[in-house]
Amino acid sequence: METENEPATSIIISTSEVTENEIRDYITNLKKKMEMRLNLRQANLSVDRPDESMLRKLDSNLKKNTAFVKKVKLFTDSQKVAILKEFQSLNLSKYVGELASSISEAKLKISDVPAIVELCSLIHQRYADFANNLLESYFKKVFPKRKDDVITNLSKFRVDIRLLADLIIAGIFSEKDALNVLGAALNFLVQCDKEEHQFLPIIISFCKFCGEDFGNFVPRRYKLAAIKFGLELPQIICFIGTDRQNIIVNLFKDYAAKLNEDLLKHFMLCTGDSKYQSLGDITP
C-alpha cells in the first residue's frame, strides 16, 4: 500500500538511445520526405491536363486498356516502374471508373502505399474525374462514420486509412471533402475503442506513417536525441491547417490517456502492486 512518506513510482517504458548517426539520418530522411511530398502536392494542385486531341494520340486498344486495369488491381511496389511507364502510353479516358475500382480493390500492403500514390497522381494529372470517382465510390461509401458501423477487414482498413491520408497530403483529394471522411474515421477508431483497444495497431500505424503530416508528431526519442547532440529538427509543413491538426492531436491524446490508464490497471492486477501511477509518457 502507498503511504504518505512513500511516493508512487512511475514505470518508464525503456527505449534504446538514438545514436548521433541515427538522428542525423532521421533528419536527412525527414527533409527528403517533406521535399518529395511538397513537390508531388504542387504537381497535383497545379495540373495542366492534356486535351482530347492529345489523348487521341495515345493507345486506345481495348485489350491493352482492360489488361492494364487488371494489372492495377494486382499492384505492388515492385511493379511501379513498369506500370507507370505503361500508363503513359495509354488513353484510359473510358476506364477512369474502372481504374478507381481497381485501386480500391487492390490488396495493398503498407509498403505499397507511396507507389500507388504516385500512380494515382499520374491518373489525376491526366483525368479530372478520377479523384472524385475514387473518393465517392470507395472512401465515402466504406469508411466508418457512425458508432454502429463495422470495419470488416482491419488489415485492409489499416492500409486504406494511410492511403486516404497520403492522397490528401498529395493534393489529389480536396481537403474539404476528404478530411471530413478521414476525420470521421479517426473519430470512430478512438471513440469506439476505449475499452478493448482492438484498433490500436491501426492507430499506431497511422501515427507512424502519417503522424508528422496530421499531428506534427515526432518520436520522443528523436526529440531527445536532437537535444542531446545539439541538432535542430526540421520544421514540419502543416498541409491541413492547425485547427484540424489540433483536433486530430487531441483525439489521439485522449486515446493514449485511456490506454495508459487501462495498462496501469492491468499491471496492478497482474502484480498486486498499487504503488504505480503512470506507465510513462506514451502520449503522442
Short mmCIF file of C-alpha atoms in Angstrom, two decimals:
data_model
loop_
_atom_site.label_atom_id
_atom_site.label_comp_id
_atom_site.label_asym_id
_atom_site.label_seq_id
_atom_site.Cartn_x
_atom_site.Cartn_y
_atom_site.Cartn_z
CA MET A 1 0.00 0.00 0.00
CA GLU A 2 1.11 3.56 -0.69
CA THR A 3 1.89 5.71 2.34
CA GLU A 4 2.31 9.46 2.75
CA ASN A 5 6.07 9.06 3.01
CA GLU A 6 6.32 6.64 0.10
CA PRO A 7 5.64 8.39 -3.21
CA ALA A 8 4.15 6.48 -6.09
CA THR A 9 6.61 5.10 -8.60
CA SER A 10 6.35 5.50 -12.37
CA ILE A 11 7.00 2.73 -14.81
CA ILE A 12 9.31 4.03 -17.52
CA ILE A 13 8.95 2.32 -20.86
CA SER A 14 12.57 1.90 -21.88
CA THR A 15 13.72 2.66 -25.40
CA SER A 16 17.17 2.28 -26.84
CA GLU A 17 19.09 5.52 -27.13
CA VAL A 18 19.43 7.06 -30.57
CA THR A 19 23.00 7.48 -31.76
CA GLU A 20 24.23 10.67 -33.40
CA ASN A 21 24.38 8.94 -36.80
CA GLU A 22 20.81 7.71 -36.39
CA ILE A 23 19.41 11.14 -35.54
CA ARG A 24 21.33 12.71 -38.43
CA ASP A 25 19.92 10.06 -40.79
CA TYR A 26 16.43 10.68 -39.42
CA ILE A 27 16.72 14.43 -40.04
CA THR A 28 18.07 13.89 -43.56
CA ASN A 29 15.32 11.42 -44.46
CA LEU A 30 12.63 13.63 -42.96
CA LYS A 31 13.80 16.59 -45.06
CA LYS A 32 13.80 14.44 -48.21
CA LYS A 33 10.35 13.10 -47.42
CA MET A 34 8.90 16.58 -46.90
CA GLU A 35 10.50 17.87 -50.09
CA MET A 36 9.13 14.96 -52.13
CA ARG A 37 5.66 15.41 -50.66
CA LEU A 38 5.69 19.13 -51.32
CA ASN A 39 6.78 18.64 -54.95
CA LEU A 40 4.12 15.99 -55.55
CA ARG A 41 1.45 18.14 -53.92
CA GLN A 42 2.35 21.14 -56.06
CA ALA A 43 2.25 18.99 -59.21
CA ASN A 44 -1.23 17.71 -58.32
CA LEU A 45 -2.61 21.12 -57.36
CA SER A 46 -1.35 22.93 -60.45
CA VAL A 47 -2.44 20.46 -63.10
CA ASP A 48 -2.26 21.21 -66.82
CA ARG A 49 -4.24 18.30 -68.23
CA PRO A 50 -3.92 17.17 -71.87
CA ASP A 51 -6.81 17.99 -74.19
CA GLU A 52 -8.79 15.48 -76.24
CA SER A 53 -6.55 15.82 -79.28
CA MET A 54 -3.51 14.83 -77.23
CA LEU A 55 -5.32 11.90 -75.62
CA ARG A 56 -6.37 10.58 -79.04
CA LYS A 57 -2.70 10.17 -79.92
CA LEU A 58 -2.35 7.61 -77.13
CA ASP A 59 -3.16 3.91 -77.43
CA SER A 60 -6.89 3.21 -77.02
CA ASN A 61 -6.66 -0.52 -77.76
CA LEU A 62 -9.38 -2.35 -75.80
CA LYS A 63 -7.24 -5.33 -74.86
CA LYS A 64 -4.32 -3.22 -73.69
CA ASN A 65 -6.52 -0.92 -71.63
CA THR A 66 -8.53 -3.67 -69.94
CA ALA A 67 -5.32 -5.60 -69.25
CA PHE A 68 -3.82 -2.51 -67.64
CA VAL A 69 -6.86 -2.04 -65.39
CA LYS A 70 -6.43 -5.64 -64.21
CA LYS A 71 -2.74 -5.05 -63.52
CA VAL A 72 -3.61 -2.08 -61.31
CA LYS A 73 -5.82 -4.35 -59.22
CA LEU A 74 -2.75 -6.52 -58.56
CA PHE A 75 -0.46 -3.53 -57.95
CA THR A 76 2.64 -3.84 -55.77
CA ASP A 77 5.58 -1.55 -55.20
CA SER A 78 7.84 -3.83 -57.25
CA GLN A 79 5.64 -3.27 -60.32
CA LYS A 80 5.61 0.52 -60.01
CA VAL A 81 8.17 1.39 -62.68
CA ALA A 82 6.61 -0.87 -65.32
CA ILE A 83 3.04 0.23 -64.58
CA LEU A 84 3.87 3.94 -64.56
CA LYS A 85 5.67 3.54 -67.88
CA GLU A 86 2.77 1.64 -69.44
CA PHE A 87 0.25 4.20 -68.17
CA GLN A 88 2.00 6.97 -70.08
CA SER A 89 1.26 5.30 -73.43
CA LEU A 90 -2.44 4.53 -72.90
CA ASN A 91 -5.62 6.51 -73.41
CA LEU A 92 -7.72 5.38 -70.45
CA SER A 93 -10.41 8.06 -70.74
CA LYS A 94 -13.18 5.44 -70.83
CA TYR A 95 -11.76 3.47 -67.91
CA VAL A 96 -11.39 6.06 -65.17
CA GLY A 97 -14.13 4.49 -63.05
CA GLU A 98 -12.60 1.05 -63.52
CA LEU A 99 -9.19 2.38 -62.50
CA ALA A 100 -10.67 3.80 -59.31
CA SER A 101 -12.35 0.47 -58.58
CA SER A 102 -9.14 -1.48 -59.21
CA ILE A 103 -7.20 0.74 -56.81
CA SER A 104 -9.86 0.40 -54.12
CA GLU A 105 -9.93 -3.40 -54.53
CA ALA A 106 -6.16 -3.87 -54.70
CA LYS A 107 -4.69 -5.94 -51.87
CA LEU A 108 -2.07 -3.39 -50.98
CA LYS A 109 0.49 -3.60 -48.23
CA ILE A 110 1.55 -0.58 -46.20
CA SER A 111 4.82 -0.56 -48.14
CA ASP A 112 2.88 -0.26 -51.43
CA VAL A 113 1.14 2.99 -50.48
CA PRO A 114 3.78 5.52 -51.64
CA ALA A 115 3.97 3.79 -55.02
CA ILE A 116 0.20 3.66 -55.54
CA VAL A 117 0.02 7.37 -54.62
CA GLU A 118 2.46 8.05 -57.46
CA LEU A 119 0.18 6.17 -59.85
CA CYS A 120 -2.89 8.00 -58.53
CA SER A 121 -1.05 11.27 -59.09
CA LEU A 122 -0.41 10.46 -62.75
CA ILE A 123 -4.03 9.43 -63.26
CA HIS A 124 -5.27 12.58 -61.50
CA GLN A 125 -2.98 14.78 -63.58
CA ARG A 126 -4.46 13.35 -66.77
CA TYR A 127 -8.12 12.68 -65.91
CA ALA A 128 -10.08 15.29 -63.96
CA ASP A 129 -12.83 12.90 -62.81
CA PHE A 130 -10.52 10.30 -61.27
CA ALA A 131 -10.23 11.79 -57.78
CA ASN A 132 -13.97 12.23 -57.39
CA ASN A 133 -14.56 8.68 -58.64
CA LEU A 134 -12.20 7.21 -56.05
CA LEU A 135 -13.42 9.34 -53.16
CA GLU A 136 -17.15 8.98 -53.83
CA SER A 137 -17.29 5.36 -54.95
CA TYR A 138 -14.97 3.97 -52.31
CA PHE A 139 -13.77 6.02 -49.36
CA LYS A 140 -17.07 7.77 -48.68
CA LYS A 141 -19.00 4.52 -49.03
CA VAL A 142 -16.91 2.13 -46.96
CA PHE A 143 -15.21 4.27 -44.31
CA PRO A 144 -16.98 4.28 -40.92
CA LYS A 145 -18.96 7.33 -39.87
CA ARG A 146 -21.29 6.22 -37.07
CA LYS A 147 -20.73 4.21 -33.90
CA ASP A 148 -22.74 1.27 -35.21
CA ASP A 149 -20.63 0.96 -38.37
CA VAL A 150 -18.37 -2.09 -38.65
CA ILE A 151 -14.89 -2.48 -40.10
CA THR A 152 -14.97 -5.92 -41.71
CA ASN A 153 -11.30 -6.13 -42.67
CA LEU A 154 -8.96 -4.45 -40.18
CA SER A 155 -5.82 -5.23 -42.19
CA LYS A 156 -7.17 -3.59 -45.34
CA PHE A 157 -8.53 -0.65 -43.38
CA ARG A 158 -5.10 -0.06 -41.84
CA VAL A 159 -3.70 0.35 -45.35
CA ASP A 160 -6.69 2.27 -46.70
CA ILE A 161 -6.66 4.92 -44.00
CA ARG A 162 -3.00 5.61 -44.73
CA LEU A 163 -3.79 5.71 -48.45
CA LEU A 164 -6.57 8.24 -47.89
CA ALA A 165 -4.30 10.38 -45.72
CA ASP A 166 -1.49 10.30 -48.28
CA LEU A 167 -3.86 11.17 -51.13
CA ILE A 168 -4.98 14.22 -49.15
CA ILE A 169 -1.41 15.32 -48.49
CA ALA A 170 -0.55 14.71 -52.15
CA GLY A 171 -3.25 17.18 -53.17
CA ILE A 172 -5.30 14.64 -55.12
CA PHE A 173 -8.37 14.94 -52.90
CA SER A 174 -9.80 18.28 -51.89
CA GLU A 175 -9.28 18.82 -48.18
CA LYS A 176 -12.88 19.93 -47.60
CA ASP A 177 -14.44 16.59 -48.57
CA ALA A 178 -11.68 14.10 -47.88
CA LEU A 179 -10.68 15.46 -44.47
CA ASN A 180 -14.26 15.01 -43.29
CA VAL A 181 -14.10 11.35 -44.31
CA LEU A 182 -10.72 10.89 -42.63
CA GLY A 183 -11.77 12.79 -39.51
CA ALA A 184 -14.92 10.71 -39.13
CA ALA A 185 -12.91 7.50 -39.48
CA LEU A 186 -10.31 8.57 -36.90
CA ASN A 187 -13.06 9.66 -34.52
CA PHE A 188 -14.71 6.26 -34.99
CA LEU A 189 -11.46 4.44 -34.19
CA VAL A 190 -10.92 6.41 -30.99
CA GLN A 191 -14.47 6.72 -29.67
CA CYS A 192 -15.45 3.11 -30.35
CA ASP A 193 -12.31 1.55 -28.93
CA LYS A 194 -11.81 2.94 -25.45
CA GLU A 195 -12.21 -0.41 -23.72
CA GLU A 196 -10.81 -3.25 -25.84
CA HIS A 197 -8.21 -1.30 -27.86
CA GLN A 198 -8.69 -3.58 -30.85
CA PHE A 199 -7.92 -0.67 -33.19
CA LEU A 200 -4.59 0.09 -31.52
CA PRO A 201 -2.49 -1.38 -34.40
CA ILE A 202 -4.35 0.86 -36.87
CA ILE A 203 -3.85 3.95 -34.73
CA ILE A 204 -0.16 3.18 -34.18
CA SER A 205 0.30 2.65 -37.92
CA PHE A 206 -1.43 5.94 -38.71
CA CYS A 207 0.72 7.83 -36.22
CA LYS A 208 3.87 6.19 -37.57
CA PHE A 209 3.27 6.93 -41.24
CA CYS A 210 1.00 9.99 -41.16
CA GLY A 211 1.64 11.50 -37.74
CA GLU A 212 4.12 14.08 -39.00
CA ASP A 213 1.63 15.48 -41.51
CA PHE A 214 -1.55 15.29 -39.45
CA GLY A 215 -0.33 15.77 -35.89
CA ASN A 216 3.19 17.18 -36.15
CA PHE A 217 4.26 14.05 -34.28
CA VAL A 218 7.96 13.32 -33.90
CA PRO A 219 9.07 10.24 -31.92
CA ARG A 220 10.13 11.32 -28.45
CA ARG A 221 13.45 9.51 -28.66
CA TYR A 222 14.39 11.55 -31.72
CA LYS A 223 13.44 14.78 -29.98
CA LEU A 224 15.66 13.85 -27.05
CA ALA A 225 18.50 12.80 -29.35
CA ALA A 226 18.32 16.09 -31.25
CA ILE A 227 18.65 17.99 -27.98
CA LYS A 228 21.46 15.75 -26.78
CA PHE A 229 23.55 16.23 -29.93
CA GLY A 230 22.66 19.89 -30.45
CA LEU A 231 20.79 19.29 -33.70
CA GLU A 232 17.68 21.04 -34.98
CA LEU A 233 14.74 19.02 -36.24
CA PRO A 234 13.26 20.37 -39.48
CA GLN A 235 10.05 22.37 -39.27
CA ILE A 236 7.26 20.10 -40.46
CA ILE A 237 4.96 21.68 -43.04
CA CYS A 238 1.32 21.63 -41.99
CA PHE A 239 -0.81 20.99 -45.08
CA ILE A 240 -4.18 20.62 -43.33
CA GLY A 241 -4.40 23.71 -41.13
CA THR A 242 -3.63 23.97 -37.43
CA ASP A 243 -7.28 23.79 -36.31
CA ARG A 244 -7.84 20.40 -37.92
CA GLN A 245 -4.42 19.26 -36.79
CA ASN A 246 -5.27 20.13 -33.18
CA ILE A 247 -8.49 18.12 -33.39
CA ILE A 248 -6.56 15.04 -34.51
CA VAL A 249 -3.87 15.55 -31.84
CA ASN A 250 -6.49 15.82 -29.10
CA LEU A 251 -8.23 12.67 -30.34
CA PHE A 252 -5.03 10.67 -30.02
CA LYS A 253 -4.14 12.23 -26.68
CA ASP A 254 -7.49 11.12 -25.27
CA TYR A 255 -6.97 7.63 -26.64
CA ALA A 256 -3.43 7.44 -25.26
CA ALA A 257 -4.58 8.60 -21.83
CA LYS A 258 -7.24 5.88 -21.70
CA LEU A 259 -4.75 3.29 -22.92
CA ASN A 260 -2.28 4.40 -20.25
CA GLU A 261 -4.97 4.05 -17.61
CA ASP A 262 -6.01 0.58 -18.76
CA LEU A 263 -2.42 -0.67 -18.98
CA LEU A 264 -1.81 0.57 -15.46
CA LYS A 265 -4.89 -1.25 -14.17
CA HIS A 266 -3.80 -4.42 -15.94
CA PHE A 267 -0.29 -4.14 -14.49
CA MET A 268 -1.61 -3.60 -10.98
CA LEU A 269 -3.99 -6.53 -11.36
CA CYS A 270 -1.19 -8.82 -12.50
CA THR A 271 1.34 -7.74 -9.87
CA GLY A 272 -0.89 -6.78 -6.97
CA ASP A 273 1.21 -3.61 -6.64
CA SER A 274 -0.78 -0.42 -6.12
CA LYS A 275 2.19 1.98 -5.99
CA TYR A 276 2.36 2.65 -9.69
CA GLN A 277 0.51 5.63 -11.04
CA SER A 278 1.84 6.01 -14.56
CA LEU A 279 3.21 3.97 -17.40
CA GLY A 280 5.39 6.81 -18.53
CA ASP A 281 4.94 9.20 -21.40
CA ILE A 282 3.07 7.25 -24.05
CA THR A 283 1.07 10.18 -25.35
CA PRO A 284 1.70 11.20 -28.97
#
